[in-house]
Amino acid sequence: MPQTEIATVIDHPPADILSVAARCFEERGYDATSIDEVARGVGATKGRVYHHFRSKADLFAAVFRSGMAMLSEAVEPILERDYAPVEKLRRLASAHTRTILSTKAFQRVVWEGVEMHLRGATTPGQREALDALARARNTYGEVFRPVMEAARRDGMLDYPNPSVALQLFLMTLNSPVIWYSPREDETEADRERLVAQTVDFAMAGLGERKAMAA
Amino acid sequence: MPQTEIATVIDHPPADILSVAARCFEERGYDATSIDEVARGVGATKGRVYHHFRSKADLFAAVFRSGMAMLSEAVEPILERDYAPVEKLRRLASAHTRTILSTKAFQRVVWEGVEMHLRGATTPGQREALDALARARNTYGEVFRPVMEAARRDGMLDYPNPSVALQLFLMTLNSPVIWYSPREDETEADRERLVAQTVDFAMAGLGERKAMAA
DNA sequence: CGTTGACATCATACTCAGTAGTATGTTCCA
DNA sequence: TGGAACATACTACTGAGTATGATGTCAACG
C-alpha cells in the first residue's frame, strides 16, 4: 500500500489511532485530551501520532470527518430511493439515529465539534478549520430539509418556522450521544426500541399526522 | 453588611464575577476559560476571584447553581397552581424554555456541567463535586415526570418509555442553549414565537392529543 | 475623639505541573 | 541506501494555585 503513495492526498489515517482518539475525545473532551494519552491508548508514543497528524486539531478534524462519513454512508442509499416524503424522512431519521448509537464515540466528537463552532471564541487559526467542519456538518443536515418541506407540502407535517423545526428535529435525533449509555444486558431489540422512540418523538414533534387507525 | 457575618453560610458571591464567569464559560468552555480571563472581565485580578472561590471548579459550580436557581424560581409558582396535567406540563415547559433563553449564558454552563458529568472520565476529586451538581439538576428534571405521567394517565399523552420520553422532552427544551443566538433586530414577539415552537415540538413529541378543532 | 488592631478585600509576584509541538535519533523494509 | 514509520528527549509556554503584601473599614478601647 505505501509504495510511492502517488498523491493519495487522502492519506491512510491509521484506523486504530482514529478510534482511540474518538474514545478519548468522547470521554474527556477536546481540551482535556492529551496526545500522549491517545498515543498510550494505541500502545505507542507521540511520535507515531504526530507522524500521521500535523496537530491535535488535525487529529480532531480527522475523527470528525470520519464520523460524518459514517452518517453519510448510512443515509445515502435511502436518499436515492423513491419514497413518499414523510416515509423517506422517517427512514432517514431511523438510519441516522441507528448510526448515532452504533458509532457513538465518533458522533460525540462530531457533536463537540459543532459546539465548538457555535461558541464564538476561538483563535482565528482554529476558526477557519472549525468552519470547514461545520460547513460539512451543515451540508449534511440540509439534506433533511427538502424532504421535510416536501412532506409538509403534502400536508403530512405541520410546523411554523422550517429552520427552527430542522434544528429541533436534528437535535432530538442526535441527543442520544449525550445521554445514551448502553447497559450490560442490552439487547439488539432494546436498542431498536430506543431508536424507534427517538424517531417517533422527532416525527411527532414535526406535527406528523397520525395514521387514523380503523 | 460585613459586620460579623453571623454564619451566613451562603456567602454573597459577587454577582459581577458570576455573570462574567458565565459568559466566559459559555464562550470558551470550562477548560479553555482561564481565571485570569474572568478576572480581567470584571476589571480585577486573580486575587479577587480566588478570594471568593476556592478553585476554578468551585466558581463553575457557583455559576451552575445560580443557573439552576433561576430555573427553579421560574417554575416554582406554576408547580403550586392547580392545572390539568397537560396544561400544567405545557406551562412548565414554557416557563422553563423562556428562562433558558433569557439566562442563556448561565444555562449554557449548566448544560456543560451535565455533559461533564455524563462523560466518564474525571479525577475522583472533581467527580463527587460534579455528582452533587448533577443530582441537583436531576432532581429538578424529575419535577416534570409526575406531571407528565399524570397527563398520560389522562390519555392526553402517549409514549412508551417514560425515562426516555423525559430525556427527549428536556433535551428539546434545553437545546436552544446550543443553537440559539439572538439577532440584532430580534423583538420580544420573535422570542416568544421561538418558545412556542420549541414547546409545541416537545409536547407533540410526547404524543399530545391534538385539540380537535370545530 | 483619636488610636489601634483585627479582619475582609483585594493586588502582585511567584511556583510548578502538564502538555503541544519539535528536533533528532533509530529501525526496518523495499 | 533512502525513506517511511516510529521512539526519545528535548523546548517553550500556558495556566492553576499560593504566598505574601497593600489598603481600607469598623469596633472597641483608652
CSV table of C-alpha atoms (C1' of nucleotides) in Angstrom, one decimal:
chain,number,residue,atom,x,y,z
A,1,MET,CA,0.0,0.0,0.0
A,2,PRO,CA,2.8,2.5,0.8
A,3,GLN,CA,4.8,2.0,-2.4
A,4,THR,CA,5.3,5.5,-3.8
A,5,GLU,CA,2.0,6.8,-2.5
A,6,ILE,CA,1.0,8.5,-5.7
A,7,ALA,CA,-0.6,11.6,-4.4
A,8,THR,CA,-3.1,9.7,-2.3
A,9,VAL,CA,-3.9,13.1,-0.8
A,10,ILE,CA,-6.3,11.3,1.4
A,11,ASP,CA,-3.6,9.7,3.4
A,12,HIS,CA,-4.5,6.5,5.1
A,13,PRO,CA,-5.0,7.6,8.6
A,14,PRO,CA,-4.4,4.6,10.9
A,15,ALA,CA,-7.8,3.4,12.0
A,16,ASP,CA,-6.6,2.5,15.5
A,17,ILE,CA,-5.5,6.0,16.2
A,18,LEU,CA,-8.8,7.3,15.0
A,19,SER,CA,-10.9,5.1,17.1
A,20,VAL,CA,-8.8,5.5,20.2
A,21,ALA,CA,-8.8,9.3,19.7
A,22,ALA,CA,-12.6,9.2,19.3
A,23,ARG,CA,-12.9,7.4,22.6
A,24,CYS,CA,-10.6,9.8,24.3
A,25,PHE,CA,-12.3,12.9,23.0
A,26,GLU,CA,-15.6,11.3,23.9
A,27,GLU,CA,-14.6,10.6,27.5
A,28,ARG,CA,-12.5,13.7,28.3
A,29,GLY,CA,-13.4,16.3,25.7
A,30,TYR,CA,-11.0,18.1,23.3
A,31,ASP,CA,-9.1,20.2,25.7
A,32,ALA,CA,-8.7,17.6,28.4
A,33,THR,CA,-7.4,15.0,26.0
A,34,SER,CA,-3.7,14.9,25.6
A,35,ILE,CA,-1.9,13.5,22.6
A,36,ASP,CA,0.2,11.3,24.9
A,37,GLU,CA,-3.0,9.8,26.2
A,38,VAL,CA,-4.1,8.9,22.7
A,39,ALA,CA,-0.7,7.5,22.0
A,40,ARG,CA,-0.7,5.3,25.1
A,41,GLY,CA,-4.1,4.1,24.0
A,42,VAL,CA,-2.7,2.7,20.9
A,43,GLY,CA,0.4,1.4,22.6
A,44,ALA,CA,2.7,3.9,21.1
A,45,THR,CA,4.2,7.4,21.7
A,46,LYS,CA,3.6,10.9,20.5
A,47,GLY,CA,6.0,10.3,17.6
A,48,ARG,CA,3.5,8.0,15.9
A,49,VAL,CA,0.6,10.3,16.3
A,50,TYR,CA,2.5,13.4,15.1
A,51,HIS,CA,3.8,11.4,12.2
A,52,HIS,CA,0.3,11.0,10.8
A,53,PHE,CA,-1.4,14.2,12.1
A,54,ARG,CA,0.1,17.6,12.0
A,55,SER,CA,-1.6,18.8,15.2
A,56,LYS,CA,-4.1,17.9,17.8
A,57,ALA,CA,-6.7,20.0,15.9
A,58,ASP,CA,-5.9,18.0,12.8
A,59,LEU,CA,-6.5,14.7,14.6
A,60,PHE,CA,-9.8,16.0,15.9
A,61,ALA,CA,-10.8,17.0,12.4
A,62,ALA,CA,-10.0,13.6,11.1
A,63,VAL,CA,-12.2,11.9,13.7
A,64,PHE,CA,-14.9,14.4,13.0
A,65,ARG,CA,-14.8,13.8,9.2
A,66,SER,CA,-14.7,10.1,9.9
A,67,GLY,CA,-17.9,10.3,11.9
A,68,MET,CA,-19.6,12.4,9.3
A,69,ALA,CA,-18.6,9.8,6.7
A,70,MET,CA,-20.4,7.1,8.7
A,71,LEU,CA,-23.5,9.2,8.8
A,72,SER,CA,-23.5,10.0,5.1
A,73,GLU,CA,-22.9,6.4,4.2
A,74,ALA,CA,-25.8,5.2,6.3
A,75,VAL,CA,-28.2,7.8,4.8
A,76,GLU,CA,-27.1,7.8,1.2
A,77,PRO,CA,-28.9,4.7,0.0
A,78,ILE,CA,-32.2,6.0,1.4
A,79,LEU,CA,-31.8,9.3,-0.3
A,80,GLU,CA,-31.6,7.6,-3.7
A,81,ARG,CA,-34.7,5.6,-3.1
A,82,ASP,CA,-38.1,6.8,-4.1
A,83,TYR,CA,-40.4,7.0,-1.0
A,84,ALA,CA,-43.2,9.4,-0.1
A,85,PRO,CA,-41.6,12.3,1.7
A,86,VAL,CA,-42.8,11.5,5.2
A,87,GLU,CA,-41.8,7.9,4.8
A,88,LYS,CA,-38.5,9.0,3.4
A,89,LEU,CA,-37.9,11.4,6.3
A,90,ARG,CA,-38.7,8.7,8.8
A,91,ARG,CA,-36.4,6.2,7.2
A,92,LEU,CA,-33.6,8.8,7.1
A,93,ALA,CA,-34.1,9.6,10.7
A,94,SER,CA,-34.0,6.0,11.7
A,95,ALA,CA,-30.8,5.3,9.8
A,96,HIS,CA,-29.3,8.4,11.2
A,97,THR,CA,-30.2,7.6,14.8
A,98,ARG,CA,-29.1,4.0,14.5
A,99,THR,CA,-25.7,5.1,13.3
A,100,ILE,CA,-25.6,7.6,16.1
A,101,LEU,CA,-25.9,4.8,18.6
A,102,SER,CA,-23.6,2.3,16.8
A,103,THR,CA,-20.8,4.8,16.3
A,104,LYS,CA,-21.4,6.9,19.5
A,105,ALA,CA,-17.8,7.8,20.2
A,106,PHE,CA,-17.3,9.4,16.8
A,107,GLN,CA,-20.7,11.1,16.9
A,108,ARG,CA,-19.9,12.5,20.3
A,109,VAL,CA,-16.8,14.1,18.7
A,110,VAL,CA,-18.9,15.5,15.9
A,111,TRP,CA,-21.2,17.0,18.5
A,112,GLU,CA,-18.4,18.6,20.3
A,113,GLY,CA,-17.1,20.0,17.0
A,114,VAL,CA,-20.4,21.6,16.4
A,115,GLU,CA,-20.5,23.0,19.9
A,116,MET,CA,-17.0,24.4,19.5
A,117,HIS,CA,-18.1,26.0,16.3
A,118,LEU,CA,-21.1,27.6,17.8
A,119,ARG,CA,-19.1,29.1,20.6
A,120,GLY,CA,-17.9,32.4,19.5
A,121,ALA,CA,-14.5,32.4,20.9
A,122,THR,CA,-11.5,30.7,19.2
A,123,THR,CA,-8.3,31.8,17.7
A,124,PRO,CA,-8.6,32.9,14.0
A,125,GLY,CA,-6.4,29.9,13.1
A,126,GLN,CA,-8.7,27.3,14.5
A,127,ARG,CA,-11.8,29.2,13.4
A,128,GLU,CA,-11.5,28.5,9.7
A,129,ALA,CA,-10.7,24.9,10.3
A,130,LEU,CA,-13.8,24.6,12.5
A,131,ASP,CA,-15.8,26.5,10.0
A,132,ALA,CA,-14.9,23.9,7.4
A,133,LEU,CA,-16.0,21.1,9.6
A,134,ALA,CA,-19.2,23.0,10.5
A,135,ARG,CA,-19.9,23.5,6.8
A,136,ALA,CA,-19.7,19.8,6.1
A,137,ARG,CA,-22.0,19.1,9.0
A,138,ASN,CA,-24.4,21.8,7.9
A,139,THR,CA,-24.5,20.5,4.4
A,140,TYR,CA,-25.4,17.0,5.7
A,141,GLY,CA,-28.1,18.5,7.9
A,142,GLU,CA,-29.6,20.4,5.0
A,143,VAL,CA,-30.2,17.1,3.2
A,144,PHE,CA,-33.1,16.6,5.5
A,145,ARG,CA,-34.7,19.9,4.7
A,146,PRO,CA,-36.2,19.4,1.3
A,147,VAL,CA,-37.6,16.1,2.3
A,148,MET,CA,-39.1,17.7,5.4
A,149,GLU,CA,-40.5,20.5,3.4
A,150,ALA,CA,-42.0,18.2,0.8
A,151,ALA,CA,-43.7,16.3,3.5
A,152,ARG,CA,-45.2,19.5,4.8
A,153,ARG,CA,-46.5,20.4,1.4
A,154,ASP,CA,-48.1,17.0,1.3
A,155,GLY,CA,-49.9,18.1,4.5
A,156,MET,CA,-48.3,15.3,6.4
A,157,LEU,CA,-46.2,17.6,8.6
A,158,ASP,CA,-47.1,20.8,10.4
A,159,TYR,CA,-44.7,23.4,11.8
A,160,PRO,CA,-44.2,27.2,11.6
A,161,ASN,CA,-40.5,28.0,11.0
A,162,PRO,CA,-38.7,25.4,8.9
A,163,SER,CA,-35.2,26.3,10.2
A,164,VAL,CA,-36.2,26.0,13.8
A,165,ALA,CA,-38.1,22.8,13.1
A,166,LEU,CA,-35.0,21.3,11.4
A,167,GLN,CA,-32.8,22.3,14.4
A,168,LEU,CA,-35.2,20.7,16.9
A,169,PHE,CA,-35.5,17.6,14.7
A,170,LEU,CA,-31.8,17.0,14.3
A,171,MET,CA,-31.1,17.9,17.9
A,172,THR,CA,-33.6,15.3,19.0
A,173,LEU,CA,-32.0,12.6,16.8
A,174,ASN,CA,-28.5,13.5,18.0
A,175,SER,CA,-29.3,13.8,21.6
A,176,PRO,CA,-28.6,10.2,22.5
A,177,VAL,CA,-24.9,10.9,22.1
A,178,ILE,CA,-25.2,12.8,25.3
A,179,TRP,CA,-27.4,10.7,27.5
A,180,TYR,CA,-27.3,7.2,26.0
A,181,SER,CA,-25.1,4.7,27.6
A,182,PRO,CA,-25.6,1.0,26.7
A,183,ARG,CA,-26.3,-1.2,29.7
A,184,GLU,CA,-24.6,-4.5,30.1
A,185,ASP,CA,-27.5,-6.7,29.2
A,186,GLU,CA,-28.7,-4.5,26.4
A,187,THR,CA,-30.1,-6.5,23.5
A,188,GLU,CA,-30.4,-5.5,19.9
A,189,ALA,CA,-34.2,-5.2,20.4
A,190,ASP,CA,-33.7,-2.8,23.3
A,191,ARG,CA,-31.6,-0.5,21.1
A,192,GLU,CA,-34.1,-0.7,18.3
A,193,ARG,CA,-36.8,0.3,20.6
A,194,LEU,CA,-34.8,3.3,21.6
A,195,VAL,CA,-34.3,4.3,18.0
A,196,ALA,CA,-38.0,3.9,17.4
A,197,GLN,CA,-39.0,6.1,20.3
A,198,THR,CA,-36.5,8.7,19.4
A,199,VAL,CA,-37.6,8.9,15.8
A,200,ASP,CA,-41.3,8.8,16.8
A,201,PHE,CA,-40.7,11.7,19.2
A,202,ALA,CA,-38.9,13.7,16.5
A,203,MET,CA,-41.5,13.0,13.8
A,204,ALA,CA,-44.4,13.7,16.1
A,205,GLY,CA,-42.6,16.9,17.1
A,206,LEU,CA,-42.8,18.0,13.4
A,207,GLY,CA,-46.5,17.5,13.6
A,208,GLU,CA,-46.7,14.2,11.8
A,209,ARG,CA,-50.3,13.3,11.1
A,210,LYS,CA,-51.3,10.3,13.0
A,211,ALA,CA,-52.4,7.5,10.7
A,212,MET,CA,-56.0,7.3,11.8
A,213,ALA,CA,-56.5,3.7,12.7
A,214,ALA,CA,-59.6,1.8,11.8
B,1,MET,CA,-23.3,44.1,55.6
B,2,PRO,CA,-19.9,42.5,56.5
B,3,GLN,CA,-20.2,43.2,60.3
B,4,THR,CA,-19.6,39.9,61.9
B,5,GLU,CA,-21.2,37.9,59.2
B,6,ILE,CA,-23.2,35.7,61.5
B,7,ALA,CA,-22.8,32.3,59.9
B,8,THR,CA,-24.3,33.4,56.6
B,9,VAL,CA,-23.0,30.2,55.3
B,10,ILE,CA,-24.4,31.2,51.9
B,11,ASP,CA,-21.7,33.7,51.3
B,12,HIS,CA,-22.5,36.5,49.0
B,13,PRO,CA,-20.8,35.5,45.8
B,14,PRO,CA,-20.2,38.8,43.9
B,15,ALA,CA,-22.7,38.9,41.1
B,16,ASP,CA,-20.4,40.5,38.7
B,17,ILE,CA,-17.9,37.7,38.9
B,18,LEU,CA,-20.7,35.1,38.4
B,19,SER,CA,-22.1,36.8,35.3
B,20,VAL,CA,-18.7,37.4,33.7
B,21,ALA,CA,-17.7,33.8,34.5
B,22,ALA,CA,-20.9,32.6,33.0
B,23,ARG,CA,-20.2,34.4,29.8
B,24,CYS,CA,-16.6,33.2,29.7
B,25,PHE,CA,-17.6,29.5,30.3
B,26,GLU,CA,-20.3,30.0,27.7
B,27,GLU,CA,-18.0,31.3,25.0
B,28,ARG,CA,-14.9,29.3,25.7
B,29,GLY,CA,-15.9,26.3,27.7
B,30,TYR,CA,-14.6,25.2,31.1
B,31,ASP,CA,-11.1,24.1,30.2
B,32,ALA,CA,-10.4,26.9,27.8
B,33,THR,CA,-11.5,29.5,30.3
B,34,SER,CA,-8.8,30.9,32.5
B,35,ILE,CA,-9.3,32.5,35.8
B,36,ASP,CA,-7.2,35.5,34.7
B,37,GLU,CA,-9.6,35.9,31.8
B,38,VAL,CA,-12.6,36.1,34.2
B,39,ALA,CA,-10.7,38.5,36.4
B,40,ARG,CA,-9.9,40.8,33.5
B,41,GLY,CA,-13.6,40.7,32.6
B,42,VAL,CA,-14.5,42.2,36.0
B,43,GLY,CA,-11.6,44.6,35.9
B,44,ALA,CA,-9.6,42.9,38.6
B,45,THR,CA,-7.0,40.2,39.0
B,46,LYS,CA,-6.8,36.6,40.1
B,47,GLY,CA,-6.6,37.7,43.7
B,48,ARG,CA,-10.2,38.8,43.8
B,49,VAL,CA,-11.5,35.7,42.2
B,50,TYR,CA,-9.6,33.3,44.4
B,51,HIS,CA,-10.7,35.3,47.4
B,52,HIS,CA,-14.3,34.4,46.8
B,53,PHE,CA,-13.9,31.0,45.2
B,54,ARG,CA,-11.6,28.2,46.3
B,55,SER,CA,-10.9,27.0,42.9
B,56,LYS,CA,-11.9,27.1,39.2
B,57,ALA,CA,-14.2,24.2,39.8
B,58,ASP,CA,-15.8,26.0,42.7
B,59,LEU,CA,-16.5,29.0,40.5
B,60,PHE,CA,-18.0,26.8,37.9
B,61,ALA,CA,-20.2,25.1,40.5
B,62,ALA,CA,-21.4,28.5,41.7
B,63,VAL,CA,-22.4,29.6,38.2
B,64,PHE,CA,-24.1,26.2,37.8
B,65,ARG,CA,-26.1,26.5,41.0
B,66,SER,CA,-27.0,30.1,40.1
B,67,GLY,CA,-28.4,28.9,36.8
B,68,MET,CA,-30.4,26.1,38.4
B,69,ALA,CA,-31.8,28.6,40.9
B,70,MET,CA,-33.1,30.7,38.0
B,71,LEU,CA,-34.9,27.8,36.5
B,72,SER,CA,-36.4,26.7,39.8
B,73,GLU,CA,-37.6,30.1,40.6
B,74,ALA,CA,-39.3,30.4,37.2
B,75,VAL,CA,-41.1,27.0,37.5
B,76,GLU,CA,-42.0,27.0,41.2
B,77,PRO,CA,-45.1,29.2,41.0
B,78,ILE,CA,-46.6,27.0,38.3
B,79,LEU,CA,-46.0,23.9,40.3
B,80,GLU,CA,-48.1,25.1,43.1
B,81,ARG,CA,-51.0,26.0,40.9
B,82,ASP,CA,-53.7,23.6,40.1
B,83,TYR,CA,-53.9,22.9,36.4
B,84,ALA,CA,-54.9,19.9,34.4
B,85,PRO,CA,-51.7,17.8,34.0
B,86,VAL,CA,-51.2,18.5,30.2
B,87,GLU,CA,-51.9,22.2,30.7
B,88,LYS,CA,-49.5,22.2,33.7
B,89,LEU,CA,-46.8,20.4,31.8
B,90,ARG,CA,-47.1,22.9,28.9
B,91,ARG,CA,-46.9,25.9,31.2
B,92,LEU,CA,-43.9,24.4,33.0
B,93,ALA,CA,-42.2,23.8,29.6
B,94,SER,CA,-42.9,27.4,28.5
B,95,ALA,CA,-41.6,28.9,31.7
B,96,HIS,CA,-38.5,26.7,31.5
B,97,THR,CA,-37.7,27.5,27.9
B,98,ARG,CA,-38.3,31.2,28.4
B,99,THR,CA,-35.8,31.2,31.2
B,100,ILE,CA,-33.4,29.2,29.1
B,101,LEU,CA,-33.4,32.0,26.5
B,102,SER,CA,-33.3,34.9,28.9
B,103,THR,CA,-30.5,33.5,31.0
B,104,LYS,CA,-28.7,31.7,28.2
B,105,ALA,CA,-25.1,32.2,29.5
B,106,PHE,CA,-25.9,30.5,32.8
B,107,GLN,CA,-27.9,27.8,31.2
B,108,ARG,CA,-25.1,27.0,28.8
B,109,VAL,CA,-22.9,26.4,31.8
B,110,VAL,CA,-25.5,24.1,33.3
B,111,TRP,CA,-25.5,22.2,30.1
B,112,GLU,CA,-21.8,21.8,30.1
B,113,GLY,CA,-21.9,20.7,33.7
B,114,VAL,CA,-24.3,17.9,32.7
B,115,GLU,CA,-22.1,17.0,29.8
B,116,MET,CA,-19.1,16.8,32.1
B,117,HIS,CA,-21.0,14.6,34.5
B,118,LEU,CA,-22.1,12.3,31.7
B,119,ARG,CA,-18.5,11.9,30.5
B,120,GLY,CA,-17.0,9.0,32.4
B,121,ALA,CA,-13.5,10.5,32.9
B,122,THR,CA,-12.7,12.9,35.6
B,123,THR,CA,-10.5,12.8,38.7
B,124,PRO,CA,-12.2,11.3,41.7
B,125,GLY,CA,-12.0,14.7,43.4
B,126,GLN,CA,-14.0,16.5,40.7
B,127,ARG,CA,-16.3,13.6,40.4
B,128,GLU,CA,-18.1,14.0,43.7
B,129,ALA,CA,-18.5,17.7,43.1
B,130,LEU,CA,-19.9,17.1,39.7
B,131,ASP,CA,-22.2,14.4,41.0
B,132,ALA,CA,-23.6,16.8,43.5
B,133,LEU,CA,-24.4,19.3,40.7
B,134,ALA,CA,-25.8,16.5,38.6
B,135,ARG,CA,-28.0,15.4,41.4
B,136,ALA,CA,-29.5,18.9,41.8
B,137,ARG,CA,-30.0,19.0,38.1
B,138,ASN,CA,-31.7,15.6,38.1
B,139,THR,CA,-33.9,16.5,41.0
B,140,TYR,CA,-35.1,19.5,39.0
B,141,GLY,CA,-35.8,17.4,35.9
B,142,GLU,CA,-37.7,14.8,37.9
B,143,VAL,CA,-40.2,17.5,38.8
B,144,PHE,CA,-41.6,17.2,35.3
B,145,ARG,CA,-42.1,13.4,35.5
B,146,PRO,CA,-45.2,13.1,37.7
B,147,VAL,CA,-46.9,15.8,35.7
B,148,MET,CA,-46.1,14.1,32.5
B,149,GLU,CA,-47.2,10.7,33.8
B,150,ALA,CA,-50.4,12.1,35.1
B,151,ALA,CA,-51.1,13.6,31.7
B,152,ARG,CA,-50.5,10.2,30.1
B,153,ARG,CA,-52.9,8.6,32.5
B,154,ASP,CA,-55.4,11.1,31.4
B,155,GLY,CA,-55.0,9.9,27.9
B,156,MET,CA,-53.6,13.2,26.8
B,157,LEU,CA,-50.1,12.0,26.1
B,158,ASP,CA,-48.7,8.9,24.5
B,159,TYR,CA,-45.2,7.4,24.8
B,160,PRO,CA,-43.6,4.1,25.6
B,161,ASN,CA,-40.7,4.5,28.0
B,162,PRO,CA,-41.2,7.4,30.4
B,163,SER,CA,-37.5,7.9,31.2
B,164,VAL,CA,-36.6,8.1,27.5
B,165,ALA,CA,-39.5,10.4,26.9
B,166,LEU,CA,-38.4,12.7,29.7
B,167,GLN,CA,-34.9,12.8,28.4
B,168,LEU,CA,-36.1,13.7,24.9
B,169,PHE,CA,-38.5,16.2,26.3
B,170,LEU,CA,-36.0,18.1,28.4
B,171,MET,CA,-33.3,17.8,25.7
B,172,THR,CA,-35.6,19.6,23.3
B,173,LEU,CA,-36.4,22.4,25.7
B,174,ASN,CA,-32.8,22.9,26.6
B,175,SER,CA,-31.4,22.6,23.0
B,176,PRO,CA,-31.7,26.4,22.3
B,177,VAL,CA,-28.7,27.0,24.6
B,178,ILE,CA,-26.7,25.4,21.9
B,179,TRP,CA,-28.1,26.8,18.7
B,180,TYR,CA,-30.0,29.9,19.7
B,181,SER,CA,-28.3,33.2,19.2
B,182,PRO,CA,-30.4,36.4,19.3
B,183,ARG,CA,-30.3,38.5,16.2
B,184,GLU,CA,-29.8,42.3,16.4
B,185,ASP,CA,-33.4,43.2,15.5
B,186,GLU,CA,-35.0,40.5,17.5
B,187,THR,CA,-38.2,41.5,19.1
B,188,GLU,CA,-39.9,40.1,22.1
B,189,ALA,CA,-42.5,38.6,19.9
B,190,ASP,CA,-39.9,36.8,17.9
B,191,ARG,CA,-38.5,35.2,21.0
B,192,GLU,CA,-42.0,34.2,22.2
B,193,ARG,CA,-42.6,32.5,18.9
B,194,LEU,CA,-39.4,30.6,19.3
B,195,VAL,CA,-40.5,29.5,22.8
B,196,ALA,CA,-43.9,28.5,21.4
B,197,GLN,CA,-42.5,26.4,18.6
B,198,THR,CA,-40.0,24.7,20.9
B,199,VAL,CA,-42.7,23.8,23.4
B,200,ASP,CA,-45.1,22.7,20.7
B,201,PHE,CA,-42.4,20.4,19.3
B,202,ALA,CA,-41.7,18.9,22.7
B,203,MET,CA,-45.3,18.4,23.6
B,204,ALA,CA,-46.2,16.9,20.3
B,205,GLY,CA,-43.1,14.7,20.7
B,206,LEU,CA,-44.8,13.3,23.8
B,207,GLY,CA,-47.8,12.4,21.7
B,208,GLU,CA,-50.0,15.3,22.9
B,209,ARG,CA,-53.5,14.8,21.6
B,210,LYS,CA,-54.4,17.5,19.2
B,211,ALA,CA,-57.4,19.5,20.3
B,212,MET,CA,-59.8,18.6,17.5
B,213,ALA,CA,-61.0,21.9,16.3
B,214,ALA,CA,-64.6,22.6,15.4
C,1,DC,C1',-12.2,61.5,69.7
C,2,DG,C1',-8.1,59.6,68.1
C,3,DT,C1',-5.8,55.3,68.0
C,4,DT,C1',-5.1,50.7,67.3
C,5,DG,C1',-5.7,46.3,65.9
C,6,DA,C1',-8.1,42.7,63.6
C,7,DC,C1',-10.1,41.3,59.6
C,8,DA,C1',-12.1,41.4,55.0
C,9,DT,C1',-10.8,42.5,50.4
C,10,DC,C1',-8.1,42.7,47.0
C,11,DA,C1',-3.2,43.1,44.0
C,12,DT,C1',1.5,41.3,42.9
C,13,DA,C1',4.7,38.0,42.3
C,14,DC,C1',5.9,34.0,42.4
C,15,DT,C1',5.9,28.3,41.9
C,16,DC,C1',5.1,24.3,39.4
C,17,DA,C1',2.9,20.8,36.7
C,18,DG,C1',1.0,19.5,32.4
C,19,DT,C1',1.2,19.4,27.6
C,20,DA,C1',1.5,20.9,22.5
C,21,DG,C1',4.9,20.8,19.4
C,22,DT,C1',9.8,19.9,17.6
C,23,DA,C1',14.4,18.1,16.7
C,24,DT,C1',16.8,14.3,16.4
C,25,DG,C1',17.8,9.6,16.5
C,26,DT,C1',16.7,4.5,15.4
C,27,DT,C1',14.8,0.6,12.9
C,28,DC,C1',13.3,-1.8,9.1
C,29,DC,C1',11.9,-2.6,4.6
C,30,DA,C1',11.8,-2.2,-0.5
D,1,DT,C1',20.5,3.3,0.5
D,2,DG,C1',17.0,6.2,1.0
D,3,DG,C1',12.8,7.0,3.0
D,4,DA,C1',8.8,5.6,5.7
D,5,DA,C1',7.5,4.8,10.4
D,6,DC,C1',8.2,5.3,14.5
D,7,DA,C1',10.7,6.4,19.6
D,8,DT,C1',13.3,9.6,22.7
D,9,DA,C1',14.4,13.7,24.5
D,10,DC,C1',14.1,17.9,24.4
D,11,DT,C1',11.8,23.2,24.4
D,12,DA,C1',8.5,26.6,25.5
D,13,DC,C1',4.5,28.2,27.3
D,14,DT,C1',0.2,28.4,29.5
D,15,DG,C1',-2.4,28.5,33.4
D,16,DA,C1',-4.0,26.8,38.2
D,17,DG,C1',-3.0,27.6,42.6
D,18,DT,C1',-0.3,30.0,46.5
D,19,DA,C1',2.3,33.2,49.4
D,20,DT,C1',2.6,37.5,50.7
D,21,DG,C1',1.9,42.3,50.8
D,22,DA,C1',-1.1,46.6,50.5
D,23,DT,C1',-5.3,49.0,51.6
D,24,DG,C1',-9.5,50.1,53.8
D,25,DT,C1',-13.0,49.7,57.3
D,26,DC,C1',-15.1,49.0,61.6
D,27,DA,C1',-15.2,48.2,66.5
D,28,DA,C1',-13.6,48.6,70.9
D,29,DC,C1',-10.8,51.0,74.0
D,30,DG,C1',-8.4,54.5,76.5
